[in-house]
Amino acid sequence: MRRTKHIFVTGGVVSSLGKGLTSASIGLLLERRGLSVRMQKFDPYINVDPGTMSPYQHGEVYVLDDGSETDLDLGHYERFTNSPLTRDSNWTTGQIYQQVIRKERQGVFLGQTVQVIPHITNEIKAAIAKLAGEDVDVVITEIGGTVGDIESQPFLEAIRQFALDVGKENCLYIHLTLIPYLRAADELKTKPTQHSVGQLRQIGIQPDILICRTEKALGSEERAKIALFCNVPIEAVIEERDKEFSIYEVPLSLMERGLDELIVRRLGLRTPKPQMDDWLELLQKIRNPKYEVSIAVVGKYAEHRDAYKSIYEALDHGGIANHTQVHIQRIQTQVVEREGAERVLTGFDGILVPGGFGERGIEGKIQAIRFAREKRVPFFGICLGMQCAVIEFARHVLGWKEANSTEFNKETPYPVICLMDEQWNITDKGGTMRLGAKPALLVPGTRSAECYQTDVVWERHRHRYEVNPQFEEVLAGAGLQVAATSPDRKLIEIVEIPSHPWFVGVQFHPEFKSKPTAPHPLFVGFVRAALARRQAVSGKGPVSAESLAASH
Ligand code: GLN
């Protein structure tokens, strides 16, 4: 019988070290060795999921096919690996406690005192064990937060116990840490790492491998020092430098430092060397773009680097497919409101308005969309961005000045965006939107159908409001066409302006289904349109898809 191996990834010294990216890279390298991998993340905060958290606090909420609202690191997992992700792939302290408390109310614990150890830790261990199985070689479990945080303790205790349950030889502990560079001393400092590993060892976890994030190369002297003080062999001190070009370089650089080899050896897995040809080709393309475009992403949370994470990644993927480097400019809606769309947006080759909630920033989005529509700049509207495109069209083409979404004005005489039946009477905020993968039927002959090259697509949703079908005919009559609907034709999933070079609004989130090796067709189409515009404006004439293909 195949025994599933477990890798636990913890982090120390500071947060935001790129644990998610590193875990995803490990997953990728193991998959490329022919192993079947499952990925999961534990988040020590008490919210049940990030769905109700502000993007300022949490960054993007990443939605899975099954409708779970998860941490953005799961986006890295999906972009790098083929591990199927479900509700079982992301657990928070809130969810763990919710389960335990539910059981307590059901009387499952038969009169025992319910405690962190063993009840909470058992629940955590069950969540880890759930991913193991006959067809799984390796489960990678990332522990969010930083060693030393009070709220991380039960998770660390659980992963320590886990090795006792399944055997030490089946578990591997990887600790990601920071080696800061002190300019005044012109030195890399290993002390914070020593302390962080010291704390792990106090809990009873001796890390097997240290991955050291650093801006300068780690010398053999520093590696030896870290190895000695942290009680690991020197070959297990792996350097991970900041990447110059792209996050997609991380797996290769870890491979070059021997990480995957070390992991399989330690876990006793016999596998061939990783098959990385397509990945190398991908990096080749990333490093040598033939063209460039600049895209404005106009959003309420644009100043936050991670608020639209998957959108930025998907734009990059669309660029890679077109041999194009995409320069993304994050623009806050308030800036458009203050300075005017013309001033802020002139010169961009494409404008993207992402999703969002609440009224703030709406007018800036509408101005940006009006600018894109009137100046014929390629436009991509996603979720709220699409809803704003419909409002903009109703206001400025149909002349319905008060057109709005009932999310922002319940009394509008033109509720072009409104709640559909199933969203009435819902009062709970968490997990109650229209969530997860749903099918959509594409209208043949539309730009979207041309991009997708198929009739039915499954895309992920996260919204309450919808385009009001009552207005479909009038909008279409004025030039805003429906390009996809739900299979029962009740919900409008894509709108387009056929007379515009590229104006597409989607009710769903295509960015969650884009991978560097499988770029999303709509992002490919959008970047291609932006490139065509740039070349037309610079007088070189538009580049056709065929000429792009022919030149490579
Ligand atoms: N606020 C809008 C709704 O709930 C859009 C949501 C989104 O952009 N994800 O429908």
XYZ file of C-alpha atoms and ligand atoms in Angstrom:
562
model
C 0.000 0.000 0.000
C 1.169 3.485 -0.839
C 1.758 5.570 2.241
C 1.129 9.286 1.886
C 4.040 11.480 2.943
C 3.523 14.833 4.630
C 5.422 18.062 4.221
C 4.757 20.886 6.662
C 5.818 24.392 5.752
C 6.169 26.909 8.575
C 7.456 30.461 8.561
C 9.582 32.478 10.933
C 11.030 35.928 11.658
C 8.484 37.948 9.650
C 5.315 37.378 7.668
C 5.033 37.900 3.892
C 8.104 35.799 3.140
C 6.354 34.073 0.261
C 5.514 30.834 2.036
C 2.603 30.258 -0.315
C 4.770 30.701 -3.369
C 7.470 28.456 -1.935
C 4.939 25.758 -1.004
C 3.419 25.969 -4.492
C 6.891 25.689 -6.024
C 7.626 22.577 -3.967
C 4.298 21.143 -5.126
C 5.220 21.854 -8.717
C 8.662 20.246 -8.455
C 7.232 17.111 -6.861
C 4.492 16.842 -9.471
C 7.115 17.203 -12.170
C 8.778 14.161 -10.625
C 5.608 12.209 -11.312
C 4.224 12.372 -7.773
C 0.612 13.051 -6.950
C 0.400 16.047 -4.646
C -2.301 17.652 -2.516
C -1.956 21.134 -1.066
C -3.601 22.835 1.876
C -3.213 25.894 4.051
C -4.065 26.599 7.670
C -4.801 30.187 8.610
C -4.627 30.870 12.331
C -7.126 33.782 12.398
C -10.575 33.366 13.902
C -12.717 34.388 10.920
C -14.396 31.317 9.450
C -13.099 32.319 6.032
C -11.622 35.453 4.452
C -14.909 36.101 2.605
C -16.006 38.732 5.080
C -12.593 40.369 5.508
C -11.572 43.675 3.965
C -9.134 43.444 1.059
C -6.981 45.919 2.989
C -6.610 43.334 5.747
C -6.414 40.243 3.709
C -5.779 40.942 0.027
C -7.728 38.983 -2.531
C -10.309 36.374 -1.608
C -9.609 33.413 -3.851
C -12.687 31.421 -4.891
C -12.565 27.697 -5.650
C -14.809 25.668 -7.953
C -16.818 24.415 -4.987
C -17.573 27.979 -3.937
C -15.292 28.162 -0.929
C -13.781 31.577 -0.307
C -10.136 31.046 0.521
C -6.736 32.577 1.105
C -4.908 33.972 -1.902
C -2.080 31.474 -1.446
C -4.453 28.879 -2.878
C -4.214 30.885 -6.082
C -0.490 30.129 -6.147
C -1.239 26.449 -5.548
C -3.626 26.341 -8.494
C -1.353 28.295 -10.803
C 1.638 26.065 -10.061
C 0.171 22.605 -9.470
C -2.653 20.317 -10.501
C -3.646 19.533 -6.922
C -7.444 19.548 -6.786
C -8.509 22.213 -4.282
C -11.700 22.081 -2.260
C -13.127 23.260 1.021
C -10.649 20.871 2.675
C -7.711 22.836 1.308
C -8.044 25.899 3.546
C -8.809 25.810 7.264
C -8.959 28.682 9.697
C -8.990 28.606 13.485
C -12.614 29.731 13.190
C -13.563 26.696 11.109
C -11.722 24.283 13.378
C -13.431 25.683 16.475
C -16.787 25.734 14.701
C -16.446 21.992 14.021
C -15.393 21.195 17.570
C -18.161 23.301 19.099
C -20.750 21.697 16.798
C -19.592 18.257 17.990
C -19.700 19.389 21.605
C -23.311 20.518 21.156
C -24.149 17.180 19.563
C -22.755 15.427 22.612
C -19.999 13.720 20.651
C -17.456 14.185 23.456
C -19.510 12.224 25.990
C -19.090 14.449 28.978
C -15.378 15.169 28.555
C -13.941 18.624 29.141
C -13.323 19.965 25.634
C -9.811 21.413 25.373
C -7.278 22.780 22.908
C -5.245 19.616 23.412
C -6.496 17.095 22.375
C -9.795 18.239 20.835
C -8.695 21.201 18.754
C -5.421 19.515 17.781
C -7.310 16.328 16.853
C -9.573 18.310 14.567
C -6.519 19.896 12.918
C -4.885 16.494 12.488
C -8.105 15.140 10.962
C -8.039 17.988 8.439
C -4.491 16.998 7.457
C -5.237 13.281 7.319
C -8.308 13.893 5.169
C -6.102 14.838 2.223
C -4.004 11.667 2.425
C -5.066 8.550 0.537
C -4.229 5.657 -1.739
C -3.748 7.889 -4.754
C -1.792 10.624 -2.964
C 1.997 10.596 -2.630
C 2.538 13.862 -0.802
C 0.361 16.298 1.143
C 1.885 19.746 1.553
C 0.438 21.652 4.494
C 1.345 25.293 4.872
C 0.868 26.888 8.286
C -0.033 30.562 7.940
C 1.352 33.154 10.330
C 4.734 33.156 11.971
C 6.241 30.839 14.557
C 5.852 32.485 17.933
C 2.338 33.849 17.276
C -0.025 32.786 20.043
C -2.730 31.828 17.562
C -0.404 29.512 15.589
C 0.360 27.333 18.609
C -2.407 24.726 18.232
C -1.487 24.203 14.574
C 2.195 23.720 15.387
C 1.343 21.379 18.226
C -0.895 19.391 15.857
C 1.786 18.996 13.197
C 4.258 17.931 15.858
C 1.853 15.234 17.057
C 1.105 14.231 13.497
C 4.578 12.719 13.057
C 3.969 10.535 16.091
C 0.719 9.284 14.569
C 1.981 8.455 11.070
C 5.679 7.869 11.745
C 8.552 10.323 11.682
C 9.843 8.870 8.428
C 6.654 9.991 6.704
C 6.907 13.636 7.695
C 9.183 16.471 6.699
C 9.305 19.907 8.284
C 10.396 22.845 6.165
C 10.914 26.206 7.804
C 11.000 29.383 5.751
C 12.932 32.182 7.316
C 14.484 35.569 6.630
C 18.193 36.358 6.646
C 18.220 40.156 6.798
C 21.065 42.174 5.340
C 22.387 44.958 7.536
C 23.877 47.674 5.415
C 25.755 49.359 8.254
C 27.602 46.128 9.027
C 27.579 44.939 5.385
C 26.523 41.576 6.702
C 23.774 39.017 6.445
C 22.413 38.285 9.895
C 21.518 34.768 10.953
C 20.420 35.459 14.525
C 16.691 35.949 13.822
C 16.690 32.563 12.080
C 18.436 30.952 15.029
C 15.756 32.363 17.341
C 12.918 31.313 15.129
C 14.211 27.753 14.833
C 14.844 27.813 18.585
C 11.154 28.551 19.111
C 10.124 25.723 16.826
C 12.389 23.331 18.698
C 10.873 24.435 21.980
C 7.520 23.172 20.709
C 9.211 19.943 19.740
C 9.639 20.479 16.026
C 13.131 20.120 14.604
C 12.966 21.471 11.041
C 14.531 19.188 8.442
C 15.095 21.876 5.851
C 15.545 25.637 6.156
C 14.675 27.840 3.229
C 16.353 31.170 3.719
C 14.861 34.226 2.046
C 17.596 36.723 1.382
C 18.359 39.651 -0.887
C 22.077 38.760 -1.091
C 23.770 35.459 -1.826
C 24.300 33.270 1.237
C 28.000 32.402 1.571
C 29.148 28.965 2.703
C 30.238 30.497 5.992
C 26.744 31.761 6.739
C 25.201 28.483 5.661
C 27.537 26.576 7.940
C 26.680 28.851 10.837
C 22.950 28.470 10.282
C 23.358 24.698 9.977
C 25.288 24.468 13.225
C 23.016 26.690 15.294
C 19.802 25.303 13.875
C 20.863 21.674 14.037
C 20.487 20.786 10.357
C 23.063 19.526 7.837
C 24.513 22.236 5.633
C 22.936 20.778 2.484
C 19.549 21.442 4.093
C 20.167 25.190 4.272
C 18.645 26.373 1.026
C 18.938 29.924 -0.232
C 15.918 31.584 -1.837
C 16.796 34.940 -3.362
C 14.365 37.629 -4.473
C 13.517 37.143 -8.138
C 14.217 39.790 -10.692
C 11.822 38.883 -13.493
C 9.011 36.743 -12.323
C 7.660 34.583 -9.526
C 7.666 31.721 -12.004
C 11.440 31.558 -11.587
C 11.131 30.369 -7.990
C 10.658 26.624 -8.689
C 13.695 26.487 -10.949
C 15.954 28.290 -8.564
C 14.881 25.993 -5.712
C 15.553 23.026 -7.965
C 19.005 24.364 -8.781
C 19.727 24.497 -5.055
C 18.764 20.846 -4.757
C 15.560 21.260 -2.755
C 13.417 18.673 -4.530
C 16.233 16.130 -4.533
C 16.664 16.602 -0.807
C 12.927 16.274 -0.147
C 12.472 13.017 -2.045
C 15.607 11.552 -0.524
C 14.489 12.415 2.991
C 11.036 11.009 2.402
C 12.367 7.870 0.757
C 10.515 8.532 -2.495
C 12.105 7.074 -5.593
C 11.370 9.334 -8.539
C 13.064 10.536 -11.697
C 14.402 14.086 -12.025
C 11.685 16.695 -12.580
C 10.432 17.198 -16.121
C 10.703 20.952 -16.550
C 10.896 21.505 -20.319
C 7.644 23.437 -20.672
C 8.460 25.496 -17.596
C 11.847 26.426 -19.047
C 10.116 27.412 -22.251
C 7.706 29.544 -20.254
C 10.574 31.349 -18.523
C 12.276 31.829 -21.829
C 9.157 33.610 -23.077
C 8.862 35.685 -19.916
C 12.470 36.806 -20.127
C 12.379 37.650 -23.818
C 9.159 39.447 -24.635
C 8.783 40.815 -28.172
C 6.209 43.452 -27.405
C 4.919 45.438 -24.495
C 1.628 46.997 -23.481
C 0.503 49.043 -20.551
C -2.758 48.247 -18.857
C -4.521 50.379 -16.260
C -6.292 48.451 -13.518
C -8.762 50.900 -12.002
C -9.985 49.686 -8.634
C -11.001 50.793 -5.203
C -8.232 48.829 -3.511
C -5.580 49.424 -6.179
C -3.016 50.713 -3.697
C -2.990 47.313 -1.985
C -0.559 45.031 -3.811
C -2.511 41.861 -3.229
C -6.110 43.032 -3.553
C -6.397 41.941 -7.199
C -3.578 39.391 -7.152
C -5.074 36.858 -9.558
C -5.991 39.601 -12.029
C -2.386 40.755 -12.189
C -1.234 37.171 -12.655
C -3.838 36.492 -15.359
C -2.778 39.660 -17.208
C 0.790 38.381 -17.129
C -0.390 35.039 -18.499
C -2.260 36.800 -21.296
C 0.962 38.669 -21.995
C 3.083 35.533 -22.070
C 0.687 33.987 -24.605
C 1.137 37.075 -26.804
C 4.928 37.329 -26.287
C 4.174 40.586 -24.589
C 5.321 42.150 -21.382
C 2.336 43.652 -19.622
C 3.093 46.758 -17.590
C 0.346 47.014 -15.045
C -0.497 50.361 -13.545
C -2.662 50.153 -10.440
C -4.913 53.192 -10.336
C -7.193 54.083 -7.489
C -10.725 55.020 -8.514
C -10.529 58.115 -6.321
C -7.694 59.428 -8.476
C -9.879 59.145 -11.580
C -12.686 60.931 -9.718
C -10.358 63.706 -8.642
C -8.382 64.273 -11.800
C -10.669 63.028 -14.553
C -10.389 59.926 -16.726
C -8.853 61.734 -19.698
C -5.929 62.977 -17.657
C -5.286 59.762 -15.779
C -5.990 57.160 -18.441
C -4.746 58.644 -21.708
C -1.916 56.567 -23.133
C -2.901 53.192 -21.726
C -3.420 50.382 -24.219
C -6.135 48.724 -22.186
C -8.302 49.433 -19.150
C -9.480 46.792 -16.703
C -12.020 47.424 -13.949
C -12.045 44.604 -11.380
C -14.645 43.413 -8.890
C -15.583 45.017 -5.625
C -18.268 45.838 -3.114
C -19.884 49.030 -1.889
C -20.495 52.435 -3.352
C -17.161 54.146 -2.782
C -15.255 54.527 -6.019
C -18.187 53.651 -8.283
C -18.259 57.019 -10.046
C -14.531 56.774 -10.846
C -15.041 53.328 -12.328
C -17.921 54.612 -14.445
C -15.805 57.513 -15.704
C -12.963 55.120 -16.574
C -15.350 52.853 -18.466
C -16.905 55.776 -20.321
C -13.426 56.857 -21.382
C -12.603 53.323 -22.613
C -15.891 53.052 -24.506
C -15.750 56.479 -26.152
C -12.030 56.438 -26.964
C -12.247 52.835 -28.170
C -9.612 51.611 -25.720
C -9.827 47.833 -25.067
C -11.861 47.326 -21.912
C -12.283 44.352 -19.627
C -14.832 44.561 -16.818
C -14.886 41.895 -14.149
C -17.854 41.358 -11.829
C -18.482 44.828 -10.374
C -16.468 46.140 -13.337
C -19.010 44.543 -15.658
C -21.934 45.833 -13.617
C -20.481 49.350 -13.796
C -20.125 48.973 -17.572
C -23.860 48.275 -17.817
C -24.645 51.266 -15.590
C -22.344 53.487 -17.657
C -23.969 52.367 -20.898
C -27.473 52.940 -19.536
C -26.545 56.400 -18.270
C -24.591 57.741 -21.218
C -25.866 55.856 -24.256
C -29.498 55.385 -23.275
C -29.544 58.685 -21.392
C -30.916 57.194 -18.161
C -28.978 59.481 -15.858
C -30.165 57.787 -12.706
C -29.463 54.233 -13.842
C -27.758 52.322 -11.065
C -27.342 49.070 -9.206
C -29.746 48.577 -6.323
C -26.600 47.815 -4.294
C -25.936 51.575 -4.386
C -29.391 53.107 -4.841
C -32.457 51.104 -3.944
C -34.784 53.776 -5.337
C -33.279 54.128 -8.820
C -35.917 54.295 -11.582
C -33.525 52.254 -13.773
C -32.273 49.313 -11.678
C -30.096 47.866 -14.448
C -28.256 45.789 -11.827
C -30.385 44.212 -9.118
C -30.762 41.288 -6.733
C -32.199 38.104 -8.203
C -34.808 36.023 -6.366
C -32.452 33.742 -4.459
C -30.597 36.683 -2.894
C -33.676 38.286 -1.333
C -34.129 37.703 2.402
C -30.501 36.711 2.975
C -29.169 38.447 6.078
C -25.970 36.542 6.892
C -22.944 37.982 5.141
C -20.587 34.985 5.232
C -20.708 32.426 2.420
C -24.110 33.489 1.096
C -23.276 35.015 -2.280
C -23.612 33.280 -5.633
C -20.352 31.376 -5.264
C -18.232 28.934 -7.206
C -18.156 27.401 -10.673
C -21.301 27.707 -12.791
C -21.827 26.907 -16.453
C -22.443 29.649 -19.018
C -23.638 29.303 -22.599
C -21.791 31.487 -25.071
C -23.617 33.216 -27.881
C -21.984 32.094 -31.151
C -20.286 34.792 -33.183
C -19.477 36.999 -30.192
C -15.976 38.115 -29.315
C -16.052 35.955 -26.205
C -17.088 32.843 -28.136
C -14.242 33.556 -30.524
C -11.760 33.775 -27.621
C -12.996 30.648 -25.871
C -13.480 28.591 -29.053
C -16.289 26.640 -27.397
C -19.995 26.944 -26.492
C -20.091 26.159 -22.780
C -17.680 27.383 -20.127
C -17.493 26.921 -16.367
C -16.424 30.031 -14.524
C -16.248 30.989 -10.857
C -18.611 33.490 -9.303
C -18.668 35.653 -6.200
C -21.439 38.236 -6.225
C -25.008 38.940 -5.138
C -26.214 41.278 -7.855
C -26.945 40.533 -11.528
C -27.748 42.396 -14.716
C -31.506 42.984 -14.693
C -32.881 40.859 -17.570
C -35.763 43.331 -18.008
C -33.391 45.729 -19.699
C -31.637 43.214 -21.930
C -33.514 44.101 -25.082
C -33.188 47.863 -24.771
C -29.469 47.571 -24.000
C -28.934 45.242 -26.958
C -30.905 47.590 -29.227
C -28.499 50.387 -28.291
C -25.392 48.233 -28.866
C -24.601 46.396 -25.619
C -25.035 42.755 -26.452
C -25.402 39.703 -24.255
C -22.611 37.255 -25.119
C -23.298 34.538 -22.528
C -26.075 33.495 -20.170
C -26.710 30.839 -17.560
C -28.043 27.618 -19.158
C -31.649 28.549 -18.203
C -30.984 31.905 -19.911
C -32.141 33.765 -16.811
C -28.804 35.261 -15.794
C -26.580 37.398 -17.968
C -22.956 36.303 -17.699
C -21.131 38.327 -20.378
C -21.897 41.612 -22.148
C -20.034 43.068 -25.119
C -20.127 46.053 -27.438
C -19.648 44.514 -30.902
C -18.908 47.890 -32.528
C -16.015 48.554 -30.126
C -12.532 47.037 -30.762
C -12.705 45.015 -27.505
C -15.258 45.803 -24.821
C -16.113 42.777 -22.690
C -17.700 42.600 -19.254
C -18.029 39.323 -17.353
C -20.138 38.652 -14.276
C -17.716 35.946 -13.112
C -14.013 35.910 -12.186
C -11.988 34.469 -15.072
C -8.755 35.395 -13.280
C -9.200 32.433 -10.927
C -8.862 29.970 -13.783
C -5.766 31.289 -15.487
C -2.419 29.532 -15.242
C 0.900 30.509 -16.768
C 0.841 27.244 -18.712
C -2.868 27.604 -19.582
C -3.659 31.314 -19.874
C -7.308 32.284 -19.722
C -8.699 32.906 -23.243
C -10.336 36.217 -22.325
C -7.106 37.585 -20.852
C -5.247 36.419 -23.955
C -7.838 38.191 -26.114
C -7.728 41.361 -24.023
C -3.930 41.642 -24.127
C -3.989 40.910 -27.858
C -6.479 43.743 -28.363
C -4.354 46.080 -26.221
C -1.319 45.185 -28.312
C -3.233 45.813 -31.519
C -4.242 49.218 -30.230
C -0.711 50.097 -29.205
C 0.629 49.175 -32.615
C -2.176 51.050 -34.372
C -1.533 54.166 -32.290
C 2.221 53.998 -32.810
C 1.579 53.811 -36.553
C 2.868 50.301 -37.095
C -0.567 48.956 -37.872
C -2.368 46.339 -35.848
C -0.729 42.991 -35.348
C -2.942 40.055 -36.189
C -2.914 36.816 -34.272
C -1.602 35.086 -37.393
C 1.319 37.449 -37.818
C 2.199 36.990 -34.156
C 2.118 33.239 -34.551
C 4.099 33.424 -37.783
C 6.856 35.510 -36.256
C 7.679 32.859 -33.675
N -20.797 43.970 -5.396
C -21.200 43.247 -6.559
C -22.159 42.121 -6.235
O -22.252 41.708 -5.115
C -19.995 42.715 -7.320
C -19.211 41.679 -6.568
C -17.846 41.430 -7.150
O -17.333 42.242 -7.921
N -17.211 40.344 -6.774
O -22.808 41.621 -7.120
